[in-house]
Amino acid sequence: MAIQKTDKIWHNGKFIAWDDATLHVMSHVVNYGSSVFEGIRCYALPSGPAIFRAQEHMQRLLDSARIYRIDVDFTRDEIVGGLLELIKINGVWPCYIRPIVLRGYGEAGVNPFNSPTEVYICNYPWGKYLGSDSAQGVDVCISSWTRIAPNTLPAMAKSGANYMNSQLIKMEAILNGYAEGIALDVNGYLSEGSGENLFLVRGGVLYTTPLANSVLNGITRNSVLTLARQLGIEVVEQAMPREMLYICDEAFFTGTAAEVTHLRSVDRILVGDGTMGPITKALHDEFFGIVNGTRPDRHNWLTPVNVKVAEPVGV
């Protein structure tokens, strides 16, 4: 989906024009991939725009920076304030929000310590990421590429470098005839993007991969686990062999971009009967009910944006 340009970008505490958010080609991030970032959604509720789990996303951003020893001069609350002000100034919602912390123009070489830290926040309209219809689901394949292993790159950090692996997986899927390029790694338990998490259902039990298996500590993943326990669904966190994908009753992705999207097939083998199963539907409906404002926000996951006009832009 093409990026739709908006008016302003937040940069190191100030607002600059979209076209002024540029970097030197010799910036550390360009040469060595030294960035950490977040993806967040702002939803259009009947009461006005609200950001989904803003505090948790910004804490993970700072945690990712800490893992890579990137000093950030802003607190979590200051960055959350930047999110809210940016949406208000640009007047764009519902939208996707991209905060990014990167190492800028400083010195040549892998040593990152003498390159300055730059913090940017962008927001722009963005609709559904996976599949054209939430009821339709998506078809996925198994890739020959494997996600990063523990102690290679830190999977709990949401870093730009991790997504080079995801690009290989996605490109292979496209070349194999999967138009949307959605694939799982060869082990069958990790999703197509570094930020998505995989859930399976078999015999009424909800399975997902533990964090020790090099998956991101997904905030939507955490939200779905919370909702599942609230709905009385049994949850098991364990490594999932590839063949479980062929024999499970239901399967779905979670993530800021994916939200809750069910898998219709894996390697052209239908998951169940190919439709959204009852457990997936219960979690899907509860999640979208909260973020769309038709069900109560019992967990205080939504941070409202203080705007005078509550009319969303079209997506």
Coordinates of C-alpha atoms in Angstrom, one line a residue:
M1 CA 0.0 0.0 0.0
A2 CA 1.5 3.4 -1.1
I3 CA 2.3 5.9 1.7
Q4 CA 0.0 8.9 1.6
K5 CA 1.9 12.1 2.4
T6 CA 0.7 14.2 5.3
D7 CA 1.6 17.7 6.4
K8 CA 3.9 17.4 9.4
I9 CA 6.4 15.0 10.9
W10 CA 7.5 15.2 14.6
H11 CA 11.3 15.3 14.7
N12 CA 13.3 15.6 18.0
G13 CA 10.4 17.4 19.7
K14 CA 9.6 19.8 16.9
F15 CA 7.2 19.7 13.9
I16 CA 8.8 19.8 10.4
A17 CA 7.3 19.6 6.9
W18 CA 7.0 16.1 5.5
D19 CA 9.5 16.8 2.7
D20 CA 12.0 18.1 5.2
A21 CA 12.4 14.7 6.9
T22 CA 15.6 13.7 5.1
L23 CA 18.8 11.9 6.0
H24 CA 22.3 12.0 4.7
V25 CA 23.3 8.9 2.6
M26 CA 26.2 8.3 5.0
S27 CA 24.0 8.2 8.1
H28 CA 24.7 5.2 10.3
V29 CA 21.2 3.8 9.8
V30 CA 21.5 3.8 6.0
N31 CA 24.8 1.9 6.1
Y32 CA 24.2 -0.4 9.0
G33 CA 20.5 -0.6 9.7
S34 CA 20.7 0.9 13.1
S35 CA 17.1 1.8 13.9
V36 CA 14.3 0.7 16.2
F37 CA 10.7 1.6 15.5
E38 CA 7.0 1.0 16.3
G39 CA 3.8 0.6 14.3
I40 CA 0.7 1.9 16.0
R41 CA -2.9 2.4 14.9
C42 CA -5.2 5.3 15.7
Y43 CA -8.8 4.3 15.3
A44 CA -11.9 6.4 14.6
L45 CA -14.3 5.8 17.4
P46 CA -17.8 7.5 17.6
S47 CA -16.3 9.8 20.4
G48 CA -13.3 10.7 18.2
P49 CA -9.8 9.4 17.4
A50 CA -8.0 7.2 19.9
I51 CA -4.6 5.5 19.8
F52 CA -4.4 1.7 20.7
R53 CA -2.1 1.0 23.6
A54 CA 0.1 4.1 23.1
Q55 CA 1.9 3.7 26.4
E56 CA 2.8 0.1 25.8
H57 CA 4.0 0.8 22.3
M58 CA 6.2 3.6 23.4
Q59 CA 7.6 1.6 26.3
R60 CA 8.6 -1.1 23.8
L61 CA 10.2 1.5 21.6
L62 CA 12.4 2.6 24.5
D63 CA 13.1 -1.0 25.5
S64 CA 14.3 -1.7 21.9
A65 CA 16.5 1.3 22.0
R66 CA 17.9 0.2 25.4
I67 CA 18.8 -3.3 24.0
Y68 CA 20.8 -1.6 21.2
R69 CA 22.3 1.0 23.6
I70 CA 20.7 3.9 21.7
D71 CA 20.3 6.9 24.0
V72 CA 16.9 8.6 23.7
D73 CA 16.5 12.1 25.1
F74 CA 12.7 11.8 25.5
T75 CA 10.6 10.0 28.1
R76 CA 7.8 7.6 27.2
D77 CA 5.2 10.3 28.1
E78 CA 6.9 12.9 25.9
I79 CA 6.8 10.6 22.9
V80 CA 3.2 9.7 23.6
G81 CA 2.5 13.4 23.7
G82 CA 4.2 13.7 20.3
L83 CA 1.9 11.1 18.9
L84 CA -1.2 12.9 20.1
E85 CA -0.1 16.3 18.9
L86 CA 0.9 15.0 15.5
I87 CA -2.5 13.4 14.8
K88 CA -4.2 16.6 16.0
I89 CA -2.0 18.9 13.8
N90 CA -2.3 16.7 10.7
G91 CA -6.0 16.0 11.2
V92 CA -5.6 12.5 9.8
W93 CA -7.4 9.6 11.4
P94 CA -7.9 6.6 11.3
C95 CA -4.2 6.3 10.6
Y96 CA -1.0 4.3 11.1
I97 CA 1.7 5.9 13.2
R98 CA 5.4 5.2 12.7
P99 CA 7.7 6.4 15.5
I100 CA 11.4 5.6 14.7
V101 CA 14.6 6.0 16.6
L102 CA 17.7 5.9 14.5
R103 CA 21.4 6.6 14.5
G104 CA 22.2 9.5 12.2
Y105 CA 25.1 11.1 10.5
G106 CA 28.3 10.9 12.6
E107 CA 31.3 8.6 11.9
A108 CA 32.1 5.9 9.4
G109 CA 32.3 2.3 10.6
V110 CA 30.2 -0.2 12.5
N111 CA 30.9 1.5 15.9
P112 CA 27.6 3.3 16.5
F113 CA 28.5 5.4 19.6
N114 CA 29.5 8.6 17.9
S115 CA 26.5 8.9 15.7
P116 CA 23.7 11.1 16.9
T117 CA 20.2 9.8 17.8
E118 CA 17.3 11.1 15.8
V119 CA 13.7 10.5 16.7
Y120 CA 10.9 10.9 14.2
I121 CA 7.1 10.3 14.3
C122 CA 5.0 10.1 11.1
N123 CA 1.3 9.3 10.6
Y124 CA -0.6 8.6 7.5
P125 CA -3.9 7.0 6.4
W126 CA -3.7 3.2 6.1
G127 CA -6.4 0.6 5.9
K128 CA -6.4 -3.2 6.1
Y129 CA -3.0 -4.8 5.8
L130 CA -3.7 -8.5 5.2
G131 CA -6.6 -9.6 3.0
S132 CA -9.3 -7.4 1.4
D133 CA -12.0 -8.6 3.8
S134 CA -11.7 -9.7 7.4
A135 CA -14.2 -12.5 6.8
Q136 CA -12.3 -13.8 3.8
G137 CA -9.0 -14.6 5.5
V138 CA -5.6 -15.0 3.8
D139 CA -3.6 -17.8 2.1
V140 CA -0.1 -18.3 3.3
C141 CA 2.9 -20.6 2.5
I142 CA 5.9 -21.9 4.2
S143 CA 9.2 -20.2 3.2
S144 CA 12.6 -21.9 2.9
W145 CA 14.0 -19.0 4.9
T146 CA 14.2 -19.2 8.7
R147 CA 13.6 -16.4 11.1
I148 CA 16.5 -15.2 13.2
A149 CA 17.6 -17.5 16.0
P150 CA 18.1 -16.6 19.6
N151 CA 21.4 -14.8 20.2
T152 CA 21.8 -13.8 16.6
L153 CA 19.8 -10.6 16.7
P154 CA 17.5 -9.7 19.6
A155 CA 14.0 -10.6 18.5
M156 CA 12.4 -8.8 21.4
A157 CA 13.7 -5.5 19.9
K158 CA 11.7 -4.2 17.0
S159 CA 14.6 -3.1 14.9
G160 CA 14.9 -2.3 11.2
A161 CA 17.6 -4.9 10.7
N162 CA 15.3 -7.7 11.6
Y163 CA 13.1 -7.0 8.7
M164 CA 15.7 -7.9 6.1
N165 CA 14.9 -11.5 7.0
S166 CA 11.2 -10.8 6.6
Q167 CA 11.8 -9.3 3.2
L168 CA 13.4 -12.5 2.0
I169 CA 10.4 -14.5 3.3
K170 CA 7.9 -12.2 1.7
M171 CA 9.7 -12.0 -1.7
E172 CA 9.8 -15.8 -1.9
A173 CA 6.1 -16.0 -1.2
I174 CA 5.3 -13.5 -4.0
L175 CA 7.6 -15.3 -6.5
N176 CA 5.8 -18.6 -5.5
G177 CA 2.5 -17.1 -6.6
Y178 CA 1.1 -15.8 -3.3
A179 CA 0.0 -12.4 -4.5
E180 CA 0.0 -10.8 -1.0
G181 CA 3.4 -12.3 -0.2
I182 CA 2.3 -13.8 3.2
A183 CA 4.5 -16.6 4.4
L184 CA 5.7 -18.4 7.6
D185 CA 9.3 -19.3 8.2
V186 CA 10.4 -22.9 7.6
N187 CA 9.8 -23.9 11.2
G188 CA 6.1 -23.1 10.8
Y189 CA 5.7 -21.2 14.0
L190 CA 6.7 -17.6 13.0
S191 CA 4.7 -15.2 10.9
E192 CA 5.6 -13.4 7.7
G193 CA 6.6 -10.1 9.3
S194 CA 8.8 -9.6 12.4
G195 CA 5.9 -7.8 14.1
E196 CA 3.1 -10.4 13.6
N197 CA 2.4 -13.3 15.9
L198 CA 0.8 -16.7 15.0
F199 CA -2.1 -18.4 16.9
L200 CA -3.5 -21.9 16.3
V201 CA -6.6 -23.6 17.7
R202 CA -7.0 -27.3 18.1
G203 CA -9.5 -29.1 20.2
G204 CA -10.8 -25.8 21.6
V205 CA -7.3 -24.9 23.0
L206 CA -5.5 -21.7 21.8
Y207 CA -1.8 -22.2 21.1
T208 CA 0.9 -19.6 20.5
T209 CA 4.6 -19.5 20.4
P210 CA 6.6 -18.4 23.6
L211 CA 8.8 -15.4 23.5
A212 CA 11.9 -17.6 23.8
N213 CA 11.3 -18.8 20.3
S214 CA 12.5 -15.5 18.8
V215 CA 9.1 -13.9 18.4
L216 CA 8.4 -10.3 19.1
N217 CA 6.6 -9.5 22.3
G218 CA 3.6 -8.4 20.3
I219 CA 1.2 -5.9 21.9
T220 CA -1.7 -7.1 19.9
R221 CA -0.6 -10.7 20.9
N222 CA -0.7 -9.6 24.5
S223 CA -4.2 -8.1 24.0
V224 CA -5.5 -11.3 22.4
L225 CA -4.1 -13.4 25.2
T226 CA -5.9 -11.1 27.7
L227 CA -9.1 -11.3 25.8
A228 CA -8.8 -15.1 25.5
R229 CA -8.4 -15.6 29.3
Q230 CA -11.3 -13.2 29.9
L231 CA -13.5 -15.3 27.6
G232 CA -12.5 -18.5 29.4
I233 CA -10.4 -19.9 26.4
E234 CA -7.6 -22.2 27.5
V235 CA -4.2 -20.9 26.4
V236 CA -1.0 -22.8 25.9
E237 CA 2.3 -21.2 24.9
Q238 CA 4.6 -23.7 23.3
A239 CA 6.8 -24.3 20.2
M240 CA 4.6 -25.3 17.3
P241 CA 5.9 -27.8 14.7
R242 CA 5.2 -27.1 11.1
E243 CA 2.7 -29.9 10.7
M244 CA 0.4 -28.4 13.4
L245 CA -0.5 -25.8 10.7
Y246 CA -1.9 -28.6 8.5
I247 CA -4.0 -30.2 11.2
C248 CA -5.2 -27.3 13.3
D249 CA -8.9 -26.3 13.4
E250 CA -8.2 -22.5 13.2
A251 CA -5.3 -20.2 12.7
F252 CA -4.8 -16.4 12.8
F253 CA -2.2 -13.7 12.9
T254 CA -2.1 -10.8 15.3
G255 CA -0.2 -7.5 15.0
T256 CA -0.7 -3.8 14.7
A257 CA -0.8 -4.1 10.9
A258 CA -2.6 -7.5 10.8
E259 CA -4.9 -6.7 13.7
V260 CA -6.7 -10.1 13.9
T261 CA -6.6 -11.9 10.5
H262 CA -7.5 -15.6 10.1
L263 CA -5.6 -18.0 7.8
R264 CA -7.7 -19.6 5.2
S265 CA -5.0 -22.0 4.0
V266 CA -1.4 -23.0 4.5
D267 CA 0.6 -24.4 1.5
R268 CA -2.8 -24.6 -0.2
I269 CA -4.2 -26.9 2.5
L270 CA -7.4 -25.5 4.0
V271 CA -7.3 -24.5 7.7
G272 CA -10.4 -26.3 9.0
D273 CA -13.0 -25.5 6.3
G274 CA -11.3 -22.3 5.3
T275 CA -13.6 -19.9 7.2
M276 CA -13.1 -18.0 10.4
G277 CA -13.6 -20.5 13.3
P278 CA -15.6 -19.8 16.4
I279 CA -12.7 -19.1 18.7
T280 CA -11.0 -16.8 16.2
K281 CA -14.3 -15.1 15.6
A282 CA -14.9 -14.5 19.3
L283 CA -11.5 -12.9 19.7
H284 CA -11.8 -11.0 16.4
D285 CA -15.2 -9.5 17.3
E286 CA -14.1 -8.6 20.9
F287 CA -10.9 -6.9 19.6
F288 CA -12.6 -4.9 16.9
G289 CA -15.5 -4.1 19.2
I290 CA -13.1 -2.4 21.5
V291 CA -11.0 -0.5 18.9
N292 CA -14.2 0.6 17.0
G293 CA -15.9 1.8 20.2
T294 CA -18.9 -0.6 20.0
R295 CA -17.8 -2.5 23.1
P296 CA -16.4 -1.0 26.4
D297 CA -12.7 -0.4 26.7
R298 CA -12.4 -2.5 30.0
H299 CA -8.6 -2.5 29.9
N300 CA -8.1 1.2 29.2
W301 CA -6.2 0.4 26.0
L302 CA -7.3 3.5 24.1
T303 CA -5.8 6.9 24.5
P304 CA -8.1 9.6 23.0
V305 CA -6.8 12.4 20.9
N306 CA -8.1 15.8 21.9
V307 CA -9.6 17.2 18.7
K308 CA -12.5 19.5 18.1
V309 CA -13.7 17.9 14.9
A310 CA -14.5 14.2 15.1
E311 CA -14.8 13.6 11.4
P312 CA -12.4 11.0 10.2
V313 CA -10.6 11.2 6.8
G314 CA -11.4 8.5 4.2
V315 CA -9.1 5.6 3.8

